[in-house]
Amino acid sequence: MLKKITYIIAIIIFCATVFSSYLNEQDIDDSAYVIALGIDDGTDDNSIELTIQIAIPSENGSSSSSASSEESSSSSSEKGSSDTLIKTIECKSIDSGLDSANSIISKKINLSHCKFIVFSEKIASKGISDYIYTLENNVELRSNCNILVSSNDAKEFLESPNPVLENSTSKYYEIITTNNKYAGYTVPATLNTVYSSMYDTFGEACTMLGEVENSDDNEKNIILGGIAVFKEDKLVGTLSADETIPYLIITNKLEESEMSIVSPFSDNKSMDFHLSLSSKTRTNVSIQEPAPHITTSVSLLATIVSSSADFDSSSHEDINKIEQALADHIKNQITNYYEKTAKEFKADIAELGRHAVYNFPTINDWKSYNWLDKYETATFEVNVDVDLESSYFIS
Amino acid sequence: MDSYKIKVLEGICLVVTILLTHVLLSVPSALITQTASSTLLNIVYVAIITLIFFFIIYKLFSLFPGNNIIDISGFLGGKVFKFIYGFIYIIYILGMSAIIIRLFSEGISLISLSHINVTFIILTFVVAVGITNYFGLKSISRLNIFILPIMILSIIFLYFASTGEYTFERIFPILGYGAKETFVDGISNIFAYSGIYVLFFLFPLLTRVSDFKKIGISSILIYTVLLLLSVSALLFSIPQVAETSSPLSLYILARQINLGEYIQNIDAFFLLIWIPFLFEYLSINMHFALSTFKQLTNTKYSKGMIYCFCAIIFVLSLLSNNMAEINMLNNSFYKYTSIVFVFIIGIIILVSASIKKLIQNLTKRGTQNNA
């Protein structure tokens, strides 16, 4: 018995000595938690401008904000973003930039709470696969970190958040990325999904699109809306917020959204609808020569949220007219989306290759068919079925 | 070592532990690299071949009740052959343990213990394995009954918790690189089952001969299900072109699990499960290396050799300078050596010994008839 106890004590002492960090003590106060990274083009061809946005702990907020003001842009410090410190470093790679940041600030950079990685359009059009690969291999960085392309410089984008209804910029970042759940104006694009799409053979990658909005009173804020479309790893174009809804419908990612159409009863009036998928969108890819044929069948549930009282909601004829008008509008939107992504961008960001791959028995057959290039020649057929429900209390 | 007889459940746990450890490390990514989208099909195919292999060795072992593979090699080729074969087996077990311990240590060093020298992590494993073996097979086996179910639950949890990241279409094209590559070249994926070498040593440890069949079939089937879960989770989550060189395949899945807003980054929890599981694996391996040594040398007190074997594992694990060398060693040593040593040489010895026994019996019967 004594022998066993001696062994157990010996194991505990040994493990405690080896695994405890008494030689490398590192606690929460020693780390600087990055909430967003921005990547811009550098001054020369091989360099980048890495912008690091670091959260300032609330208890230190008042003292640190003054320290940060010299580094933060004047606009961000004026607008109450003093809970973050922004550093911009010219460097050759992300890792070397983070290393440089470690030497500049007093704490060790930690990426485990990073919410956003922002690429400027300029650097995105040169290709981002190297950065995505580097970030995906970073142990600290979470795979659900959001990827965004900014129409402005990434640095300016990170300096511009003006969270009026939130106390912290970090929380603000968390919330604005979820607006696709109720608005449908942006796409869920995380490090994991972008990495997968970029290396998969089923389609191309896409990310959120954001920009800095200048209000009339010269206040800045950021807005997210639209999709940044990539071909291989290069930005080839963007889709607007309205064009995002067809993408979400096709990929079954639409949770709910609002849509406005011209009233079928009066050309100068509009009707607003609340949309959701009533069943999953079915896509069928028929491998034909010379081009694949894609058939998409959409089933939507629509609720009227605002309209003039110039129709009879108890009339089947009127309801059918509205359903048909809405279905035609959505069909046009989806067709336009297909035309734009196939003919203009030549990029299948909805990953329709997933529905085509069944037709090929081996990888060689699939690769030689070359779906990613065939997509631009594809023909499309869209069927939209809308079930209308009225949400009016008074009709 | 000791005359402890194991029960069916203990036997199944021992075999599954040896098989499953490699799934934790590089086996899933190695299988996917070999057969891409047809990996699941290939695993089912390889599992059937392994079951056939098992039935053959079961029938052959039945001719030698109470003997393990070392005894049978002695019967086949005499003491010298038995010594050479047993000695190679010890090297194989220790070498494999060294590779596994290094891979795992490199993995946890990369993930969370980056400030600790990998040598100290390896040393901790080696010391703990040495101490565990001091208590013998009974304590190793009993402890394993508690640890293995937790490990199995962690794999099942990983599979279902990762479903949000799945692209099920990655199973297509269904034949992967082609029918030949899946069913002919892909037979080399049988290395994933090379942990069944433990069955070669299990016969003398069982109370009933019929237990061998139960243990073999159950462990192969349980392992196949867990292998399918692990491989499919990895296959569905990561593009096939993005080959992983991570020393811990399952960690790639663990790090992407997010259960809502508040439960994120739970990979450390999995490490907590995997570390004692690896201890178990190394302890079982060490036990069979020691029992083989005892069998070869007829040493009464072989526990003294624990320190020696621990030192050998420690030194072997530190021989490689970098991850590239370890991966290369893992791919060549584990994959090809296992196929040749476990499946080919193992069956050759068993078949040859059976033929020899048959001839002996016929000769004996002929002599008796003549008499």
JSON list of N, CA and C in Angstrom, two decimals, chain B residues 279-324:
[
{"chain": "B", "resi": 279, "resn": "PHE", "atom": "N", "xyz": [-1.67, 6.65, -22.71]},
{"chain": "B", "resi": 279, "resn": "PHE", "atom": "CA", "xyz": [-0.97, 5.93, -21.63]},
{"chain": "B", "resi": 279, "resn": "PHE", "atom": "C", "xyz": [-1.35, 4.45, -21.67]},
{"chain": "B", "resi": 280, "resn": "GLU", "atom": "N", "xyz": [-2.63, 4.21, -21.84]},
{"chain": "B", "resi": 280, "resn": "GLU", "atom": "CA", "xyz": [-3.13, 2.84, -21.88]},
{"chain": "B", "resi": 280, "resn": "GLU", "atom": "C", "xyz": [-2.52, 2.08, -23.04]},
{"chain": "B", "resi": 281, "resn": "TYR", "atom": "N", "xyz": [-2.52, 2.73, -24.19]},
{"chain": "B", "resi": 281, "resn": "TYR", "atom": "CA", "xyz": [-1.97, 2.09, -25.39]},
{"chain": "B", "resi": 281, "resn": "TYR", "atom": "C", "xyz": [-0.51, 1.69, -25.17]},
{"chain": "B", "resi": 282, "resn": "LEU", "atom": "N", "xyz": [0.26, 2.65, -24.65]},
{"chain": "B", "resi": 282, "resn": "LEU", "atom": "CA", "xyz": [1.69, 2.40, -24.43]},
{"chain": "B", "resi": 282, "resn": "LEU", "atom": "C", "xyz": [1.90, 1.32, -23.37]},
{"chain": "B", "resi": 283, "resn": "SER", "atom": "N", "xyz": [1.03, 1.33, -22.36]},
{"chain": "B", "resi": 283, "resn": "SER", "atom": "CA", "xyz": [1.16, 0.33, -21.30]},
{"chain": "B", "resi": 283, "resn": "SER", "atom": "C", "xyz": [0.91, -1.06, -21.83]},
{"chain": "B", "resi": 284, "resn": "ILE", "atom": "N", "xyz": [-0.12, -1.19, -22.68]},
{"chain": "B", "resi": 284, "resn": "ILE", "atom": "CA", "xyz": [-0.44, -2.52, -23.24]},
{"chain": "B", "resi": 284, "resn": "ILE", "atom": "C", "xyz": [0.71, -2.99, -24.14]},
{"chain": "B", "resi": 285, "resn": "ASN", "atom": "N", "xyz": [1.20, -2.08, -24.96]},
{"chain": "B", "resi": 285, "resn": "ASN", "atom": "CA", "xyz": [2.33, -2.42, -25.84]},
{"chain": "B", "resi": 285, "resn": "ASN", "atom": "C", "xyz": [3.54, -2.87, -25.02]},
{"chain": "B", "resi": 286, "resn": "MET", "atom": "N", "xyz": [3.83, -2.09, -23.99]},
{"chain": "B", "resi": 286, "resn": "MET", "atom": "CA", "xyz": [4.99, -2.40, -23.13]},
{"chain": "B", "resi": 286, "resn": "MET", "atom": "C", "xyz": [4.79, -3.77, -22.48]},
{"chain": "B", "resi": 287, "resn": "HIS", "atom": "N", "xyz": [3.57, -4.06, -22.07]},
{"chain": "B", "resi": 287, "resn": "HIS", "atom": "CA", "xyz": [3.30, -5.35, -21.43]},
{"chain": "B", "resi": 287, "resn": "HIS", "atom": "C", "xyz": [3.62, -6.49, -22.38]},
{"chain": "B", "resi": 288, "resn": "PHE", "atom": "N", "xyz": [3.17, -6.38, -23.63]},
{"chain": "B", "resi": 288, "resn": "PHE", "atom": "CA", "xyz": [3.42, -7.48, -24.56]},
{"chain": "B", "resi": 288, "resn": "PHE", "atom": "C", "xyz": [4.89, -7.57, -24.95]},
{"chain": "B", "resi": 289, "resn": "ALA", "atom": "N", "xyz": [5.58, -6.45, -24.98]},
{"chain": "B", "resi": 289, "resn": "ALA", "atom": "CA", "xyz": [7.03, -6.48, -25.24]},
{"chain": "B", "resi": 289, "resn": "ALA", "atom": "C", "xyz": [7.75, -7.21, -24.09]},
{"chain": "B", "resi": 290, "resn": "LEU", "atom": "N", "xyz": [7.33, -6.90, -22.88]},
{"chain": "B", "resi": 290, "resn": "LEU", "atom": "CA", "xyz": [7.96, -7.53, -21.71]},
{"chain": "B", "resi": 290, "resn": "LEU", "atom": "C", "xyz": [7.64, -9.02, -21.64]},
{"chain": "B", "resi": 291, "resn": "SER", "atom": "N", "xyz": [6.37, -9.37, -21.92]},
{"chain": "B", "resi": 291, "resn": "SER", "atom": "CA", "xyz": [6.00, -10.79, -21.85]},
{"chain": "B", "resi": 291, "resn": "SER", "atom": "C", "xyz": [6.73, -11.59, -22.93]},
{"chain": "B", "resi": 292, "resn": "THR", "atom": "N", "xyz": [6.93, -10.96, -24.09]},
{"chain": "B", "resi": 292, "resn": "THR", "atom": "CA", "xyz": [7.68, -11.64, -25.16]},
{"chain": "B", "resi": 292, "resn": "THR", "atom": "C", "xyz": [9.13, -11.84, -24.74]},
{"chain": "B", "resi": 293, "resn": "PHE", "atom": "N", "xyz": [9.67, -10.80, -24.11]},
{"chain": "B", "resi": 293, "resn": "PHE", "atom": "CA", "xyz": [11.06, -10.89, -23.65]},
{"chain": "B", "resi": 293, "resn": "PHE", "atom": "C", "xyz": [11.20, -12.02, -22.61]},
{"chain": "B", "resi": 294, "resn": "LYS", "atom": "N", "xyz": [10.23, -12.09, -21.71]},
{"chain": "B", "resi": 294, "resn": "LYS", "atom": "CA", "xyz": [10.26, -13.12, -20.67]},
{"chain": "B", "resi": 294, "resn": "LYS", "atom": "C", "xyz": [10.18, -14.51, -21.29]},
{"chain": "B", "resi": 295, "resn": "GLN", "atom": "N", "xyz": [9.35, -14.62, -22.31]},
{"chain": "B", "resi": 295, "resn": "GLN", "atom": "CA", "xyz": [9.16, -15.89, -23.00]},
{"chain": "B", "resi": 295, "resn": "GLN", "atom": "C", "xyz": [10.44, -16.33, -23.72]},
{"chain": "B", "resi": 296, "resn": "LEU", "atom": "N", "xyz": [11.15, -15.35, -24.26]},
{"chain": "B", "resi": 296, "resn": "LEU", "atom": "CA", "xyz": [12.36, -15.66, -25.02]},
{"chain": "B", "resi": 296, "resn": "LEU", "atom": "C", "xyz": [13.52, -16.04, -24.11]},
{"chain": "B", "resi": 297, "resn": "THR", "atom": "N", "xyz": [13.61, -15.38, -22.99]},
{"chain": "B", "resi": 297, "resn": "THR", "atom": "CA", "xyz": [14.81, -15.55, -22.14]},
{"chain": "B", "resi": 297, "resn": "THR", "atom": "C", "xyz": [14.56, -16.41, -20.92]},
{"chain": "B", "resi": 298, "resn": "ASN", "atom": "N", "xyz": [13.29, -16.79, -20.70]},
{"chain": "B", "resi": 298, "resn": "ASN", "atom": "CA", "xyz": [12.91, -17.55, -19.51]},
{"chain": "B", "resi": 298, "resn": "ASN", "atom": "C", "xyz": [13.31, -16.85, -18.21]},
{"chain": "B", "resi": 299, "resn": "THR", "atom": "N", "xyz": [13.30, -15.55, -18.22]},
{"chain": "B", "resi": 299, "resn": "THR", "atom": "CA", "xyz": [13.64, -14.76, -17.02]},
{"chain": "B", "resi": 299, "resn": "THR", "atom": "C", "xyz": [12.48, -14.87, -16.04]},
{"chain": "B", "resi": 300, "resn": "LYS", "atom": "N", "xyz": [12.81, -15.08, -14.79]},
{"chain": "B", "resi": 300, "resn": "LYS", "atom": "CA", "xyz": [11.75, -15.20, -13.79]},
{"chain": "B", "resi": 300, "resn": "LYS", "atom": "C", "xyz": [11.22, -13.82, -13.42]},
{"chain": "B", "resi": 301, "resn": "TYR", "atom": "N", "xyz": [12.13, -12.87, -13.22]},
{"chain": "B", "resi": 301, "resn": "TYR", "atom": "CA", "xyz": [11.71, -11.52, -12.82]},
{"chain": "B", "resi": 301, "resn": "TYR", "atom": "C", "xyz": [12.02, -10.54, -13.96]},
{"chain": "B", "resi": 302, "resn": "SER", "atom": "N", "xyz": [11.07, -10.38, -14.82]},
{"chain": "B", "resi": 302, "resn": "SER", "atom": "CA", "xyz": [11.33, -9.51, -15.98]},
{"chain": "B", "resi": 302, "resn": "SER", "atom": "C", "xyz": [11.00, -8.04, -15.73]},
{"chain": "B", "resi": 303, "resn": "LYS", "atom": "N", "xyz": [10.51, -7.75, -14.54]},
{"chain": "B", "resi": 303, "resn": "LYS", "atom": "CA", "xyz": [10.12, -6.36, -14.27]},
{"chain": "B", "resi": 303, "resn": "LYS", "atom": "C", "xyz": [11.31, -5.39, -14.33]},
{"chain": "B", "resi": 304, "resn": "GLY", "atom": "N", "xyz": [12.48, -5.92, -14.10]},
{"chain": "B", "resi": 304, "resn": "GLY", "atom": "CA", "xyz": [13.68, -5.09, -14.19]},
{"chain": "B", "resi": 304, "resn": "GLY", "atom": "C", "xyz": [13.87, -4.53, -15.59]},
{"chain": "B", "resi": 305, "resn": "MET", "atom": "N", "xyz": [13.33, -5.28, -16.55]},
{"chain": "B", "resi": 305, "resn": "MET", "atom": "CA", "xyz": [13.48, -4.84, -17.94]},
{"chain": "B", "resi": 305, "resn": "MET", "atom": "C", "xyz": [12.60, -3.63, -18.28]},
{"chain": "B", "resi": 306, "resn": "ILE", "atom": "N", "xyz": [11.64, -3.33, -17.39]},
{"chain": "B", "resi": 306, "resn": "ILE", "atom": "CA", "xyz": [10.75, -2.19, -17.66]},
{"chain": "B", "resi": 306, "resn": "ILE", "atom": "C", "xyz": [11.57, -0.91, -17.86]},
{"chain": "B", "resi": 307, "resn": "TYR", "atom": "N", "xyz": [12.57, -0.71, -16.97]},
{"chain": "B", "resi": 307, "resn": "TYR", "atom": "CA", "xyz": [13.39, 0.51, -17.07]},
{"chain": "B", "resi": 307, "resn": "TYR", "atom": "C", "xyz": [14.13, 0.54, -18.41]},
{"chain": "B", "resi": 308, "resn": "CYS", "atom": "N", "xyz": [14.63, -0.65, -18.76]},
{"chain": "B", "resi": 308, "resn": "CYS", "atom": "CA", "xyz": [15.41, -0.76, -20.00]},
{"chain": "B", "resi": 308, "resn": "CYS", "atom": "C", "xyz": [14.54, -0.43, -21.22]},
{"chain": "B", "resi": 309, "resn": "PHE", "atom": "N", "xyz": [13.35, -1.04, -21.25]},
{"chain": "B", "resi": 309, "resn": "PHE", "atom": "CA", "xyz": [12.44, -0.80, -22.38]},
{"chain": "B", "resi": 309, "resn": "PHE", "atom": "C", "xyz": [11.96, 0.65, -22.43]},
{"chain": "B", "resi": 310, "resn": "CYS", "atom": "N", "xyz": [11.73, 1.21, -21.24]},
{"chain": "B", "resi": 310, "resn": "CYS", "atom": "CA", "xyz": [11.32, 2.62, -21.18]},
{"chain": "B", "resi": 310, "resn": "CYS", "atom": "C", "xyz": [12.42, 3.50, -21.79]},
{"chain": "B", "resi": 311, "resn": "ALA", "atom": "N", "xyz": [13.66, 3.19, -21.41]},
{"chain": "B", "resi": 311, "resn": "ALA", "atom": "CA", "xyz": [14.79, 3.97, -21.92]},
{"chain": "B", "resi": 311, "resn": "ALA", "atom": "C", "xyz": [14.90, 3.83, -23.44]},
{"chain": "B", "resi": 312, "resn": "ILE", "atom": "N", "xyz": [14.67, 2.58, -23.93]},
{"chain": "B", "resi": 312, "resn": "ILE", "atom": "CA", "xyz": [14.75, 2.35, -25.39]},
{"chain": "B", "resi": 312, "resn": "ILE", "atom": "C", "xyz": [13.67, 3.18, -26.11]},
{"chain": "B", "resi": 313, "resn": "ILE", "atom": "N", "xyz": [12.45, 3.14, -25.58]},
{"chain": "B", "resi": 313, "resn": "ILE", "atom": "CA", "xyz": [11.36, 3.92, -26.21]},
{"chain": "B", "resi": 313, "resn": "ILE", "atom": "C", "xyz": [11.71, 5.41, -26.20]},
{"chain": "B", "resi": 314, "resn": "PHE", "atom": "N", "xyz": [12.22, 5.87, -25.08]},
{"chain": "B", "resi": 314, "resn": "PHE", "atom": "CA", "xyz": [12.56, 7.29, -24.94]},
{"chain": "B", "resi": 314, "resn": "PHE", "atom": "C", "xyz": [13.62, 7.69, -25.98]},
{"chain": "B", "resi": 315, "resn": "VAL", "atom": "N", "xyz": [14.67, 6.87, -26.08]},
{"chain": "B", "resi": 315, "resn": "VAL", "atom": "CA", "xyz": [15.76, 7.20, -27.02]},
{"chain": "B", "resi": 315, "resn": "VAL", "atom": "C", "xyz": [15.28, 7.11, -28.47]},
{"chain": "B", "resi": 316, "resn": "LEU", "atom": "N", "xyz": [14.54, 6.03, -28.78]},
{"chain": "B", "resi": 316, "resn": "LEU", "atom": "CA", "xyz": [14.04, 5.87, -30.16]},
{"chain": "B", "resi": 316, "resn": "LEU", "atom": "C", "xyz": [13.14, 7.03, -30.55]},
{"chain": "B", "resi": 317, "resn": "SER", "atom": "N", "xyz": [12.32, 7.48, -29.61]},
{"chain": "B", "resi": 317, "resn": "SER", "atom": "CA", "xyz": [11.38, 8.56, -29.94]},
{"chain": "B", "resi": 317, "resn": "SER", "atom": "C", "xyz": [12.09, 9.88, -30.21]},
{"chain": "B", "resi": 318, "resn": "LEU", "atom": "N", "xyz": [13.31, 9.99, -29.70]},
{"chain": "B", "resi": 318, "resn": "LEU", "atom": "CA", "xyz": [14.05, 11.25, -29.90]},
{"chain": "B", "resi": 318, "resn": "LEU", "atom": "C", "xyz": [15.01, 11.19, -31.08]},
{"chain": "B", "resi": 319, "resn": "LEU", "atom": "N", "xyz": [15.04, 10.04, -31.78]},
{"chain": "B", "resi": 319, "resn": "LEU", "atom": "CA", "xyz": [15.99, 9.90, -32.89]},
{"chain": "B", "resi": 319, "resn": "LEU", "atom": "C", "xyz": [15.71, 10.85, -34.04]},
{"chain": "B", "resi": 320, "resn": "SER", "atom": "N", "xyz": [14.43, 11.08, -34.32]},
{"chain": "B", "resi": 320, "resn": "SER", "atom": "CA", "xyz": [14.07, 11.96, -35.45]},
{"chain": "B", "resi": 320, "resn": "SER", "atom": "C", "xyz": [14.28, 13.41, -35.07]},
{"chain": "B", "resi": 321, "resn": "ASN", "atom": "N", "xyz": [14.76, 14.17, -36.05]},
{"chain": "B", "resi": 321, "resn": "ASN", "atom": "CA", "xyz": [15.05, 15.57, -35.76]},
{"chain": "B", "resi": 321, "resn": "ASN", "atom": "C", "xyz": [13.83, 16.47, -35.95]},
{"chain": "B", "resi": 322, "resn": "ASN", "atom": "N", "xyz": [12.97, 16.09, -36.88]},
{"chain": "B", "resi": 322, "resn": "ASN", "atom": "CA", "xyz": [11.84, 16.97, -37.18]},
{"chain": "B", "resi": 322, "resn": "ASN", "atom": "C", "xyz": [10.60, 16.17, -37.57]},
{"chain": "B", "resi": 323, "resn": "MET", "atom": "N", "xyz": [9.49, 16.89, -37.75]},
{"chain": "B", "resi": 323, "resn": "MET", "atom": "CA", "xyz": [8.22, 16.23, -38.05]},
{"chain": "B", "resi": 323, "resn": "MET", "atom": "C", "xyz": [8.24, 15.51, -39.40]},
{"chain": "B", "resi": 324, "resn": "ALA", "atom": "N", "xyz": [8.99, 16.05, -40.35]},
{"chain": "B", "resi": 324, "resn": "ALA", "atom": "CA", "xyz": [9.05, 15.42, -41.67]},
{"chain": "B", "resi": 324, "resn": "ALA", "atom": "C", "xyz": [9.63, 14.02, -41.55]}
]
